[in-house]
Amino acid sequence: MTNYHLEPPNHFSLPRRIRRLGELAYNLWWTWNPDVQRLFKRIDKDLWERTSHNPIQFLRQVGRAKLNAVTHDSYYLDFYDRAILGFDRYMNNADTWYERNNGSPKEELIAYFSTEFGLHETLPIYAGGLGILSGDHIKEASDLGLPLAAIGFLYTRGYFTQKISEDGWQEAHYLRLKFEELPIFPLLGEDDSLLTISVPLPERAVLARIWQIQVGRIPLYLLDSNVEGNSPEDRELTSRLYSSDLDLRISQEIILGVGGVRALRKLGHNPGVWHMNEGHSAFMALERMREFVSEGHSVEEAKELVKKETVFTTHTPVPAGNDEFPLWLIDKYFSEYMDELGLEREDFINLARHEVSWGDTFSMPILAMRLSELRNGVSDLHGHVAREMWNYLWPERKTEDVPITHITNGIHTGTWLARRLRHLYGRYLGRDWMEHLDDPEVWETVDNIPDEELWAVRRHLKRKLVFYMRERARDQWLHDGVHPVQVVASGALLNPYALTIGFARRFATYKRADLVLSDFERLLNIINRPNRPVQIIFAGKAHPDDNPGKLLIQKVYRMVKKAETGGRLVFLEDYDMNLARYLVQGVDVWLNTPRRPNEASGTSGEKAALNGVLNFSVLDGWWREGYNGHNGWAIGDEIDYDNPQLQDQMDAESLYDVLENAIIPLYYDRSSGNLPVEWIARMKESIRTLAPQFSMRRMVKDYANNLYFPLMDGK
Ligand SMILES: *Cc1c(COP(=O)(O)O)cnc(C)c1O
């Protein structure tokens, strides 16, 4: 192990009395504690907005006078002291769920590898659902006290910012991240030099430095190849997520897998459980095999030893979506590595050989399946699909016996719940409800919340969303020189009291963003009824190289711009965690229309449900498990047609029918005063049944009980 230290992060010059704000800024704990965010906001509200809720940028810019002012404000100081007390209690709590439940006498580290982490909008090192899941997973691991360390990338240019041209074409802008404004700190060696690791790439070694982000109690280590000593091209290796360039992609995956293991070793960690979240990081299993071989084990022994400590989560329900490389690329990148492992080429390839009609490939999920002891998909249906898809790896087994289980995805409650609802739940679910948020009994008491109070908060959240969109539209008009119709398309004409439907996700074609638009005349008729207006808000990015996805955005955008919509259809640019929070908290209905069974799980609908938003979705992924007939609505039934056009047509028919005959009448039924009583009843049913089951608390406990603990005990 190398002696290393963190550069002391608290370098702001703050008044003594509130000195520890700097510490709070450098621990992402604040991202799931909205009351702590108010500590910054209260000092200078305008600056807090201008810095996009980034405490580090905020503290670097805030004026001394404003800081001094709050040190004389006893209300503020009280608030500050309580936040610090809460933080210290959290960080030092020895009585965690893990302490009470792990059966293992010695504490073993769980190493969690993922190619993206969605922690907060100011850290654009995630693209979508996979990243949000990883981010939520480590936040919850912190809450539960799991001994976990995570490994990922610090992409120097992050994921792109999206702009939509007047004709609906997505433009991707990459900004270089300003590290000094992010809650990251470099790890330094003894002589204050950068701590780096080195990985072998063809005819050279590439260096990567190690950064750290503190996520509550969990360290997240991020690798970055932008280091002196690397060639200019190599310095850009880790600058962006998910390139379609094969050389770039395999290089990244080698840095993550091989480099990730080396980074953990360098920091003195000796994990007992290794978790690959999706196949991108599967080279880590090879590196650990290489370690065992270099210690004198045979390759077969090494393989068994690695397996015994490894967990793999697959997220991909379609073979085409899986990550694989042509064999010439494997020869180019791994010929020396094979020698070190003591494997012949054919045996090396056989670890991950995927036979496809156009020649064999090296498949990352197959490598991960072969070198893990426990494997899981991310919903019940996805578990079935994965067992079928990978059955041929276990040819002697019946499909239902293929050793892939499932744990359905969840969401981190603190991160996604609106602050006002958190306080409301706090009043009616019991003071310590957050300690028991996966306990269905606690959520039974949702029925005690008076309808008026719940409805008042829901109305507030929708107004907040609408005003936020209008401000963004105004900003675009003021600063971006957009055409007036784009101002309308961005939500300038939205009505804060109309039934509002949200559809926000990655624009991949199987998600069928255009399904709700497929009978446009019928839709116009539905949304424009004088006393029962309906509005639909779309948002989402397409991968920059995904032309069908970009064409789908264009198709939606062109329809949104039509005058006949009355401004009731909207497309919001640049879907990210910030916009996601506004949407899942602010709309009335969350729409999801994937073509089954492509949505392995989905999580955005879970965020919506937690906030009292009703789901209206195809019975795919998590919703197939969550829907009970009374807590939202289903689109279609569980029949899968062979003909995709027919499937789309049937699903669209069902969508319009339910919308017209169930959803709209229920929302606008105000026969008992001004409250939609039946709607609120459904909302409560949704919160009561879905919030505990689809919490990240339930999910991480399932991972611990079914995947992590068995491997800890198994030795
Ligand atoms: C939650 C979330 C996702 C994942 O949502 P899906 O249900 O998979 O569509 C993607 N992007 C952002 C920004 C999110 O917050």
XYZ file of C-alpha atoms and ligand atoms in Angstrom:
730
model
C 0.000 0.000 0.000
C 1.123 3.496 -0.775
C 0.947 6.173 1.843
C -1.427 8.711 0.502
C -3.491 11.628 1.637
C -6.329 13.733 0.424
C -5.683 17.322 -0.377
C -7.452 19.095 2.498
C -10.683 20.109 0.882
C -11.715 22.898 3.221
C -9.788 25.690 1.527
C -12.454 28.353 1.567
C -11.934 31.298 3.825
C -15.057 31.154 5.923
C -15.937 32.845 9.203
C -14.955 30.546 12.059
C -18.481 30.125 13.295
C -19.642 28.549 10.017
C -16.316 27.084 8.977
C -17.679 23.591 8.481
C -19.835 24.612 5.515
C -16.745 23.778 3.474
C -16.772 20.248 4.789
C -20.463 19.879 3.961
C -19.804 21.127 0.433
C -17.251 18.376 -0.138
C -19.455 15.518 0.956
C -22.362 14.681 -1.326
C -24.464 13.936 1.747
C -25.958 17.370 1.115
C -27.456 16.170 -2.179
C -29.993 14.014 -0.346
C -30.639 16.404 2.532
C -32.610 19.330 1.181
C -32.510 21.128 4.510
C -28.730 21.281 4.232
C -29.047 22.794 0.756
C -31.009 25.597 2.360
C -27.952 26.429 4.478
C -26.252 27.647 1.330
C -29.332 29.116 -0.264
C -30.080 31.239 2.795
C -26.726 33.009 2.578
C -27.335 34.355 -0.924
C -30.361 33.103 -2.811
C -29.450 34.704 -6.149
C -25.940 33.350 -6.147
C -27.236 29.906 -5.196
C -29.411 29.952 -8.328
C -26.657 31.423 -10.491
C -24.243 28.691 -9.446
C -26.864 26.017 -10.277
C -26.926 24.732 -6.702
C -23.245 23.925 -6.657
C -22.002 24.561 -3.090
C -18.338 24.641 -4.069
C -18.785 27.212 -6.775
C -21.063 29.036 -4.362
C -18.566 29.164 -1.520
C -15.812 30.288 -3.882
C -17.867 33.250 -5.032
C -20.000 34.312 -2.117
C -19.254 37.749 -0.679
C -17.720 38.124 2.770
C -20.479 40.500 3.851
C -23.156 37.892 3.164
C -21.207 35.315 5.119
C -20.686 37.677 8.020
C -24.357 38.560 8.023
C -25.488 35.016 8.751
C -23.014 34.665 11.601
C -25.169 37.272 13.392
C -28.435 35.574 12.551
C -29.368 33.335 15.443
C -32.036 31.568 13.398
C -29.460 30.696 10.776
C -26.894 29.579 13.341
C -29.418 27.329 14.957
C -30.161 25.801 11.604
C -26.446 25.440 10.902
C -25.758 23.758 14.257
C -28.543 21.270 13.679
C -27.230 20.411 10.206
C -23.697 19.874 11.544
C -25.033 17.744 14.360
C -27.015 15.668 11.857
C -23.946 15.299 9.667
C -21.687 14.208 12.536
C -24.261 11.740 13.777
C -24.640 10.316 10.308
C -20.925 9.982 9.664
C -20.141 8.488 13.072
C -23.161 6.268 13.528
C -21.916 2.848 14.624
C -25.385 1.325 14.875
C -26.082 0.915 11.185
C -28.182 -1.731 9.458
C -24.984 -3.377 8.273
C -23.552 -3.526 11.792
C -26.727 -5.148 13.030
C -27.147 -7.601 10.152
C -23.916 -8.745 8.633
C -23.160 -12.271 9.665
C -19.483 -12.002 8.937
C -17.049 -11.643 11.825
C -14.571 -9.591 9.888
C -15.421 -6.580 7.867
C -14.759 -7.089 4.199
C -14.834 -4.396 1.611
C -17.274 -4.541 -1.301
C -15.791 -3.045 -4.457
C -18.464 -1.644 -6.776
C -17.504 -0.935 -10.388
C -19.606 1.082 -12.783
C -18.844 3.073 -15.879
C -21.125 5.947 -14.845
C -22.387 7.481 -11.614
C -25.354 9.846 -11.458
C -24.948 11.678 -8.161
C -25.952 15.245 -8.893
C -26.471 17.426 -11.940
C -23.284 19.389 -11.234
C -21.282 16.194 -11.846
C -22.183 15.213 -15.433
C -20.416 11.842 -15.325
C -23.562 9.865 -16.123
C -25.678 9.368 -19.245
C -28.887 7.822 -17.974
C -30.573 5.093 -15.985
C -27.498 2.951 -15.347
C -25.653 5.909 -13.867
C -28.557 6.993 -11.705
C -28.832 3.457 -10.391
C -25.124 3.354 -9.492
C -25.311 6.738 -7.811
C -28.402 5.793 -5.843
C -26.820 2.454 -4.927
C -23.787 4.008 -3.278
C -25.853 6.657 -1.489
C -27.960 3.886 0.005
C -24.878 1.800 0.801
C -23.799 4.808 2.824
C -27.160 5.063 4.598
C -27.053 1.360 5.484
C -23.425 1.465 6.580
C -22.143 -1.071 4.053
C -18.354 -1.192 3.780
C -18.268 -0.322 0.103
C -15.886 1.549 -2.165
C -16.859 2.469 -5.704
C -14.783 2.835 -8.861
C -15.619 4.826 -11.988
C -14.402 7.555 -14.334
C -14.019 11.269 -14.016
C -14.906 12.147 -17.594
C -13.120 15.416 -18.216
C -15.735 16.578 -20.703
C -18.658 14.873 -19.049
C -21.822 13.894 -20.860
C -23.079 16.427 -23.379
C -25.447 19.328 -22.952
C -28.354 19.162 -25.365
C -29.666 21.970 -27.536
C -32.493 21.543 -30.018
C -32.388 23.509 -33.262
C -35.489 25.177 -34.638
C -35.984 22.161 -36.869
C -35.755 19.748 -33.986
C -32.233 18.499 -34.519
C -30.273 17.611 -31.396
C -26.949 19.402 -30.990
C -24.464 18.039 -28.501
C -22.148 20.416 -26.661
C -19.270 19.175 -24.560
C -17.814 21.429 -21.919
C -14.586 20.753 -20.125
C -15.431 20.280 -16.459
C -13.970 22.812 -14.077
C -12.501 20.486 -11.493
C -11.924 23.252 -8.987
C -15.678 23.774 -8.863
C -16.534 20.135 -8.257
C -16.660 18.195 -4.984
C -13.663 16.107 -5.986
C -10.191 15.937 -4.560
C -7.063 14.353 -5.943
C -5.281 11.628 -4.050
C -1.674 12.526 -3.466
C 1.323 10.371 -2.673
C 3.935 10.949 0.031
C 5.743 13.783 -1.717
C 2.489 15.456 -2.776
C 2.830 13.981 -6.223
C -0.300 12.761 -7.953
C -1.253 9.239 -7.132
C -1.447 7.366 -10.413
C -1.783 3.829 -11.649
C -0.635 2.457 -14.951
C -2.365 0.101 -17.367
C -0.937 -1.673 -20.397
C -2.305 -0.581 -23.760
C -0.698 -1.567 -27.104
C 2.982 -0.616 -27.080
C 2.701 1.740 -24.175
C 1.611 2.089 -20.612
C -1.087 4.639 -19.909
C -1.286 6.473 -16.619
C -4.454 7.409 -14.812
C -4.746 9.541 -11.731
C -7.155 8.790 -8.927
C -9.672 11.307 -7.670
C -12.039 10.864 -4.793
C -15.603 11.939 -4.190
C -17.026 11.431 -0.746
C -20.615 10.163 -0.904
C -21.707 10.138 2.713
C -19.554 7.417 4.200
C -18.649 5.881 0.859
C -15.518 6.781 -1.111
C -15.963 6.878 -4.874
C -12.648 6.686 -6.720
C -12.588 8.132 -10.201
C -9.929 7.473 -12.801
C -8.777 10.091 -15.274
C -6.111 9.675 -17.946
C -5.509 13.394 -18.435
C -2.091 13.200 -16.823
C 1.337 14.477 -17.752
C 3.370 11.618 -19.149
C 0.533 10.389 -21.378
C 0.449 11.284 -25.071
C -2.073 13.954 -26.066
C -4.399 11.266 -27.455
C -4.153 9.177 -24.316
C -4.974 12.218 -22.211
C -8.356 12.276 -23.944
C -9.100 8.570 -23.407
C -11.372 9.204 -20.471
C -12.841 12.491 -21.633
C -16.286 11.239 -22.750
C -18.819 8.515 -22.013
C -19.777 5.739 -24.406
C -17.841 6.416 -27.540
C -18.721 4.299 -30.577
C -15.023 4.159 -31.458
C -13.956 0.593 -30.660
C -10.353 1.404 -29.763
C -11.492 4.113 -27.428
C -14.115 1.906 -25.844
C -11.851 -1.042 -25.190
C -9.172 1.285 -23.824
C -11.682 2.788 -21.410
C -12.860 -0.626 -20.301
C -9.273 -1.734 -19.698
C -8.628 1.386 -17.645
C -11.800 0.790 -15.630
C -11.357 -2.955 -15.127
C -7.604 -3.441 -14.885
C -6.875 0.087 -13.661
C -9.702 -0.057 -11.142
C -8.207 -3.119 -9.451
C -4.775 -1.513 -9.437
C -6.166 1.681 -7.942
C -7.841 -0.180 -5.099
C -4.630 -2.102 -4.390
C -2.620 1.084 -4.443
C -4.948 2.538 -1.838
C -4.463 -0.517 0.331
C -7.898 -2.023 -0.191
C -8.410 -5.753 -0.290
C -12.040 -6.257 -1.200
C -13.707 -9.558 -0.399
C -16.601 -8.948 -2.790
C -16.289 -7.476 -6.273
C -19.422 -6.195 -7.979
C -19.541 -5.515 -11.718
C -22.498 -3.289 -12.419
C -23.033 -4.186 -16.098
C -20.362 -5.823 -18.249
C -18.215 -2.756 -19.009
C -15.984 -3.439 -16.031
C -15.550 -7.188 -16.581
C -11.814 -6.912 -17.336
C -11.435 -6.498 -13.581
C -11.946 -10.248 -13.258
C -9.042 -10.871 -15.643
C -6.783 -8.590 -13.663
C -7.590 -10.450 -10.467
C -6.917 -13.748 -12.228
C -3.570 -12.346 -13.292
C -2.832 -11.452 -9.678
C -3.555 -14.988 -8.508
C -1.479 -16.485 -11.329
C 1.442 -14.248 -10.436
C 1.168 -15.544 -6.866
C 1.695 -19.053 -8.210
C -1.852 -20.361 -8.694
C -2.792 -22.261 -11.832
C -5.145 -20.536 -14.246
C -7.968 -22.879 -13.261
C -7.448 -22.144 -9.569
C -7.243 -18.439 -10.290
C -10.525 -18.579 -12.130
C -12.270 -20.327 -9.248
C -10.817 -17.930 -6.690
C -11.970 -14.928 -8.678
C -15.440 -16.351 -9.202
C -15.928 -16.954 -5.498
C -15.679 -13.224 -4.820
C -17.564 -11.827 -7.794
C -21.082 -10.545 -8.417
C -22.442 -9.475 -11.802
C -25.535 -7.422 -12.542
C -26.773 -7.433 -16.135
C -29.034 -4.644 -17.382
C -29.440 -5.492 -21.050
C -32.467 -7.492 -22.248
C -31.522 -7.566 -25.948
C -28.482 -9.391 -27.359
C -27.696 -6.494 -29.707
C -27.366 -4.125 -26.800
C -24.514 -6.063 -25.279
C -20.971 -4.877 -25.164
C -18.605 -6.940 -27.305
C -15.389 -6.617 -29.294
C -14.100 -8.153 -32.535
C -11.320 -10.662 -31.975
C -8.686 -8.652 -33.868
C -9.137 -5.971 -31.274
C -8.606 -8.464 -28.478
C -5.383 -9.606 -30.181
C -4.271 -6.017 -30.458
C -4.918 -5.210 -26.796
C -4.393 -8.480 -24.949
C -1.625 -10.484 -26.612
C 0.888 -9.794 -23.848
C -1.714 -10.048 -21.148
C -2.585 -13.588 -22.309
C 1.045 -14.564 -21.773
C 1.023 -13.123 -18.282
C -2.090 -15.108 -17.521
C -0.451 -18.189 -18.983
C -3.312 -18.711 -21.414
C -3.161 -19.713 -25.063
C -5.027 -17.383 -27.378
C -7.906 -19.801 -27.965
C -8.376 -20.390 -24.253
C -8.306 -16.686 -23.578
C -10.908 -16.001 -26.263
C -12.991 -18.901 -24.961
C -13.460 -17.073 -21.678
C -15.847 -14.774 -23.508
C -16.417 -16.187 -26.965
C -19.707 -15.215 -28.539
C -20.482 -17.016 -31.790
C -22.432 -14.767 -34.101
C -23.248 -15.185 -37.766
C -20.662 -12.652 -38.932
C -17.811 -14.165 -36.927
C -16.941 -14.645 -33.283
C -16.653 -11.788 -30.845
C -15.366 -11.289 -27.321
C -18.402 -10.540 -25.200
C -18.126 -8.579 -21.971
C -21.341 -9.957 -20.431
C -20.213 -13.507 -21.208
C -16.864 -12.810 -19.554
C -18.769 -11.418 -16.592
C -21.173 -14.390 -16.452
C -18.305 -16.889 -16.569
C -16.213 -15.186 -13.924
C -18.913 -14.473 -11.362
C -20.483 -16.627 -8.687
C -23.777 -14.765 -8.391
C -25.607 -12.956 -11.158
C -28.785 -10.959 -11.367
C -31.103 -9.147 -13.709
C -32.954 -6.022 -12.628
C -36.649 -7.018 -12.594
C -38.669 -10.215 -12.495
C -39.405 -10.129 -16.225
C -35.811 -9.197 -17.024
C -34.659 -12.164 -14.930
C -36.729 -14.484 -17.170
C -35.454 -12.829 -20.317
C -31.843 -13.043 -19.130
C -32.176 -16.732 -18.254
C -33.494 -17.423 -21.746
C -30.930 -15.255 -23.433
C -27.964 -16.843 -21.636
C -29.306 -20.400 -21.384
C -26.772 -21.617 -23.956
C -23.941 -20.838 -21.534
C -25.429 -23.534 -19.281
C -26.645 -25.975 -21.969
C -27.299 -28.786 -19.495
C -29.785 -26.670 -17.542
C -33.439 -25.964 -18.057
C -34.190 -22.275 -18.599
C -35.664 -21.765 -15.163
C -32.522 -23.238 -13.588
C -30.077 -20.916 -15.309
C -28.203 -19.319 -12.398
C -29.299 -15.730 -12.916
C -31.677 -14.316 -10.320
C -33.276 -10.913 -10.238
C -33.403 -7.958 -7.884
C -35.733 -5.227 -9.071
C -34.295 -1.729 -9.219
C -35.195 0.909 -6.677
C -34.570 4.607 -6.126
C -32.866 6.531 -3.342
C -35.692 8.136 -1.404
C -33.759 11.124 -0.029
C -32.473 12.043 -3.468
C -35.792 11.982 -5.306
C -38.428 13.019 -2.791
C -39.592 16.648 -2.878
C -38.634 18.580 0.250
C -42.209 19.554 1.056
C -43.406 15.985 0.770
C -40.572 14.859 2.994
C -41.835 17.200 5.670
C -45.424 16.099 5.100
C -44.486 12.418 5.348
C -42.460 13.287 8.429
C -45.591 14.631 10.088
C -47.843 11.668 9.304
C -45.620 8.594 8.940
C -43.853 9.052 12.233
C -40.742 11.037 13.063
C -38.278 8.305 12.219
C -39.988 7.112 9.045
C -36.776 7.555 7.055
C -35.228 4.843 9.215
C -37.926 2.442 8.015
C -38.626 3.568 4.526
C -38.750 0.078 3.047
C -41.270 -1.058 5.662
C -44.778 -1.359 4.135
C -46.350 -0.932 7.573
C -44.934 2.554 7.936
C -46.417 3.505 4.578
C -49.874 2.257 5.573
C -50.190 5.513 7.495
C -50.179 7.519 4.259
C -53.940 7.209 4.594
C -53.735 9.513 7.611
C -52.561 12.452 5.534
C -55.544 14.777 5.037
C -56.484 15.009 1.358
C -56.330 18.808 1.419
C -52.749 18.806 2.658
C -51.512 16.272 0.156
C -53.295 18.030 -2.683
C -51.902 21.409 -1.641
C -48.363 20.092 -1.851
C -49.034 18.467 -5.219
C -50.414 21.749 -6.569
C -47.410 23.592 -5.247
C -45.021 21.177 -6.957
C -46.784 21.508 -10.292
C -46.711 25.308 -10.100
C -43.041 25.136 -9.259
C -42.406 23.013 -12.363
C -44.409 25.318 -14.623
C -42.714 28.468 -13.344
C -39.335 26.854 -13.717
C -40.088 25.943 -17.330
C -41.295 29.439 -18.088
C -38.081 30.898 -16.677
C -36.048 28.559 -18.832
C -38.097 29.492 -21.889
C -37.596 33.167 -21.100
C -33.862 32.607 -20.724
C -33.667 30.902 -24.091
C -35.420 33.789 -25.704
C -33.223 36.337 -23.961
C -29.865 34.651 -24.418
C -29.981 31.931 -27.040
C -31.646 33.831 -29.850
C -34.216 31.116 -30.435
C -37.225 31.459 -32.698
C -40.454 32.419 -30.839
C -42.049 29.066 -31.644
C -39.242 27.446 -29.671
C -40.223 29.539 -26.690
C -43.687 28.041 -26.923
C -42.233 24.567 -27.479
C -40.268 25.030 -24.242
C -43.392 25.473 -22.181
C -44.157 29.206 -22.182
C -47.895 28.566 -22.543
C -48.276 25.873 -19.920
C -51.130 26.061 -17.490
C -50.220 25.266 -13.870
C -53.703 23.832 -13.210
C -54.164 21.525 -16.214
C -53.695 17.763 -16.083
C -50.013 17.336 -16.895
C -48.327 14.219 -18.235
C -44.562 13.712 -18.205
C -42.533 11.618 -20.616
C -38.812 11.958 -19.997
C -36.159 9.404 -20.768
C -33.374 8.546 -23.154
C -34.625 8.731 -26.733
C -34.035 5.176 -27.863
C -36.510 3.972 -30.456
C -37.835 1.049 -28.389
C -39.146 3.540 -25.827
C -41.570 4.810 -28.477
C -41.778 8.460 -27.462
C -44.017 8.941 -30.500
C -46.606 6.347 -29.477
C -48.791 8.967 -27.811
C -48.537 11.044 -31.003
C -49.452 8.200 -33.364
C -53.051 9.341 -33.863
C -52.396 13.054 -33.810
C -55.952 14.142 -34.580
C -57.280 12.119 -31.698
C -54.614 13.495 -29.399
C -55.343 17.110 -30.383
C -58.964 16.474 -29.636
C -58.057 15.096 -26.213
C -55.685 17.855 -25.122
C -57.723 20.829 -26.304
C -61.077 20.233 -24.632
C -62.084 23.562 -23.126
C -62.721 22.513 -19.563
C -60.384 19.577 -19.420
C -57.058 20.609 -20.911
C -54.231 18.117 -20.952
C -50.570 18.908 -21.480
C -47.669 16.602 -22.195
C -44.056 17.397 -21.415
C -41.324 15.519 -23.291
C -37.636 15.550 -22.448
C -34.685 13.334 -23.209
C -31.366 13.003 -24.962
C -30.424 10.602 -27.739
C -26.926 9.178 -27.803
C -24.937 11.527 -30.102
C -24.263 8.667 -32.544
C -27.798 7.304 -32.488
C -29.401 8.707 -35.619
C -32.746 6.914 -35.233
C -32.931 8.362 -31.705
C -32.192 11.847 -32.981
C -34.772 11.478 -35.743
C -37.303 10.505 -33.109
C -36.568 13.697 -31.168
C -37.022 15.633 -34.380
C -40.326 13.940 -35.101
C -41.615 14.767 -31.615
C -40.282 18.315 -31.751
C -41.908 19.040 -35.109
C -45.272 17.971 -33.729
C -44.768 19.930 -30.525
C -44.234 23.080 -32.577
C -47.550 22.841 -34.409
C -49.979 25.652 -33.625
C -52.888 23.200 -33.222
C -51.362 21.922 -29.991
C -52.027 25.285 -28.393
C -48.662 25.072 -26.675
C -49.857 22.096 -24.662
C -47.181 19.785 -25.976
C -43.723 20.717 -24.825
C -40.181 19.482 -25.345
C -37.660 20.479 -22.693
C -34.002 20.570 -23.638
C -31.213 18.941 -21.729
C -32.794 16.269 -19.549
C -30.563 15.724 -16.537
C -31.015 14.996 -12.842
C -32.166 18.521 -12.127
C -34.881 18.455 -14.765
C -35.759 14.892 -13.769
C -36.385 16.077 -10.197
C -38.669 18.892 -11.333
C -40.594 16.522 -13.605
C -41.044 13.483 -11.374
C -42.113 15.796 -8.575
C -44.229 18.201 -10.604
C -46.384 16.378 -13.158
C -49.625 14.469 -12.442
C -49.047 11.383 -14.577
C -45.849 9.620 -15.595
C -46.073 8.013 -19.012
C -43.865 5.154 -20.178
C -44.328 3.276 -23.450
C -41.456 0.833 -24.030
C -41.824 -2.101 -26.353
C -41.828 -5.129 -24.043
C -39.553 -6.568 -22.719
C -36.914 -3.983 -23.594
C -37.205 -1.889 -20.457
C -35.111 -4.063 -18.173
C -36.484 -2.220 -15.159
C -36.793 1.559 -15.482
C -36.648 3.767 -12.417
C -38.083 7.160 -13.337
C -41.628 5.933 -12.704
C -40.540 4.851 -9.215
C -39.346 8.378 -8.503
C -42.688 9.707 -9.716
C -44.665 7.284 -7.539
C -42.760 8.324 -4.419
C -43.910 11.883 -5.061
C -47.575 11.038 -5.534
C -47.466 11.053 -9.336
C -49.531 8.300 -10.939
C -47.899 5.884 -13.371
C -49.422 5.140 -16.748
C -47.237 2.568 -18.391
C -46.747 -0.568 -20.426
C -46.481 -3.605 -18.137
C -42.744 -3.911 -18.522
C -39.827 -3.826 -16.071
C -40.670 -2.673 -12.542
C -44.238 -1.590 -13.369
C -45.237 -5.159 -14.190
C -44.504 -5.903 -10.516
C -45.761 -2.647 -9.074
C -49.138 -2.291 -10.783
C -52.045 -3.717 -8.763
C -55.032 -2.361 -10.687
C -55.643 0.540 -8.298
C -52.357 2.421 -8.054
C -52.003 3.816 -11.567
C -52.900 2.550 -15.038
C -51.576 -0.024 -17.480
C -51.160 0.415 -21.216
C -52.062 -2.757 -23.117
C -52.026 -6.120 -21.470
C -49.376 -8.771 -21.255
C -49.834 -9.989 -24.821
C -46.775 -9.673 -27.052
C -47.497 -9.564 -30.776
C -44.948 -10.803 -33.295
C -45.698 -7.923 -35.583
C -44.253 -4.712 -34.093
C -46.597 -2.452 -36.078
C -49.569 -4.319 -34.742
C -48.110 -4.093 -31.241
C -47.726 -0.320 -31.568
C -51.243 0.017 -32.878
C -52.779 -2.036 -30.061
C -50.768 -0.209 -27.418
C -51.686 3.200 -28.848
C -55.354 2.236 -28.903
C -55.185 1.218 -25.270
C -53.305 4.387 -24.356
C -55.927 6.710 -25.843
C -58.801 4.709 -24.389
C -57.497 4.777 -20.847
C -56.537 8.418 -21.117
C -59.959 9.482 -22.381
C -62.133 7.196 -20.318
C -60.281 6.802 -17.038
C -57.505 9.305 -16.417
C -59.015 12.583 -17.604
C -62.465 12.040 -16.048
C -60.904 11.025 -12.735
C -58.650 14.063 -12.604
C -61.376 16.553 -13.445
C -64.049 15.031 -11.253
C -64.486 17.714 -8.613
C -67.930 16.698 -7.473
C -66.861 16.831 -3.813
C -65.754 20.403 -3.478
C -62.585 21.387 -5.267
C -60.737 18.170 -4.517
C -60.422 15.239 -6.936
C -61.125 12.788 -4.141
C -60.876 9.623 -6.185
C -57.649 10.798 -7.757
C -56.168 11.463 -4.338
C -57.253 8.022 -3.159
C -55.407 6.481 -6.086
C -52.409 8.637 -5.323
C -52.326 7.395 -1.753
C -52.666 3.812 -2.933
C -49.730 4.409 -5.253
C -47.502 5.930 -2.575
C -48.501 3.296 -0.018
C -47.794 0.291 -2.250
C -44.878 1.516 -4.356
C -42.700 3.711 -2.143
C -41.404 0.945 0.140
C -41.158 -1.796 -2.487
C -39.238 0.258 -5.014
C -36.980 2.057 -2.587
C -33.237 1.747 -2.940
C -33.285 0.705 0.711
C -35.160 -2.500 -0.160
C -32.929 -3.005 -3.184
C -29.544 -2.633 -1.483
C -30.705 -4.831 1.403
C -31.594 -7.459 -1.225
C -28.164 -7.101 -2.820
C -26.507 -7.426 0.570
C -28.581 -10.389 1.754
C -28.584 -12.330 -1.509
C -25.332 -11.408 -3.200
C -22.805 -9.748 -0.884
C -23.271 -11.590 2.416
C -23.253 -15.111 0.903
C -19.879 -14.369 -0.686
C -18.520 -12.934 2.565
C -19.652 -16.012 4.482
C -18.528 -18.407 1.792
C -14.878 -18.156 2.694
C -34.087 8.279 -13.347
C -33.388 8.809 -14.533
C -33.184 8.004 -15.658
C -33.684 6.583 -15.746
O -35.035 6.576 -15.981
P -35.796 5.500 -16.870
O -36.906 5.022 -16.057
O -34.818 4.407 -17.184
O -36.214 6.223 -18.076
C -32.511 8.546 -16.746
N -32.046 9.800 -16.723
C -32.225 10.614 -15.670
C -31.672 11.992 -15.695
C -32.894 10.140 -14.533
O -33.050 10.944 -13.476
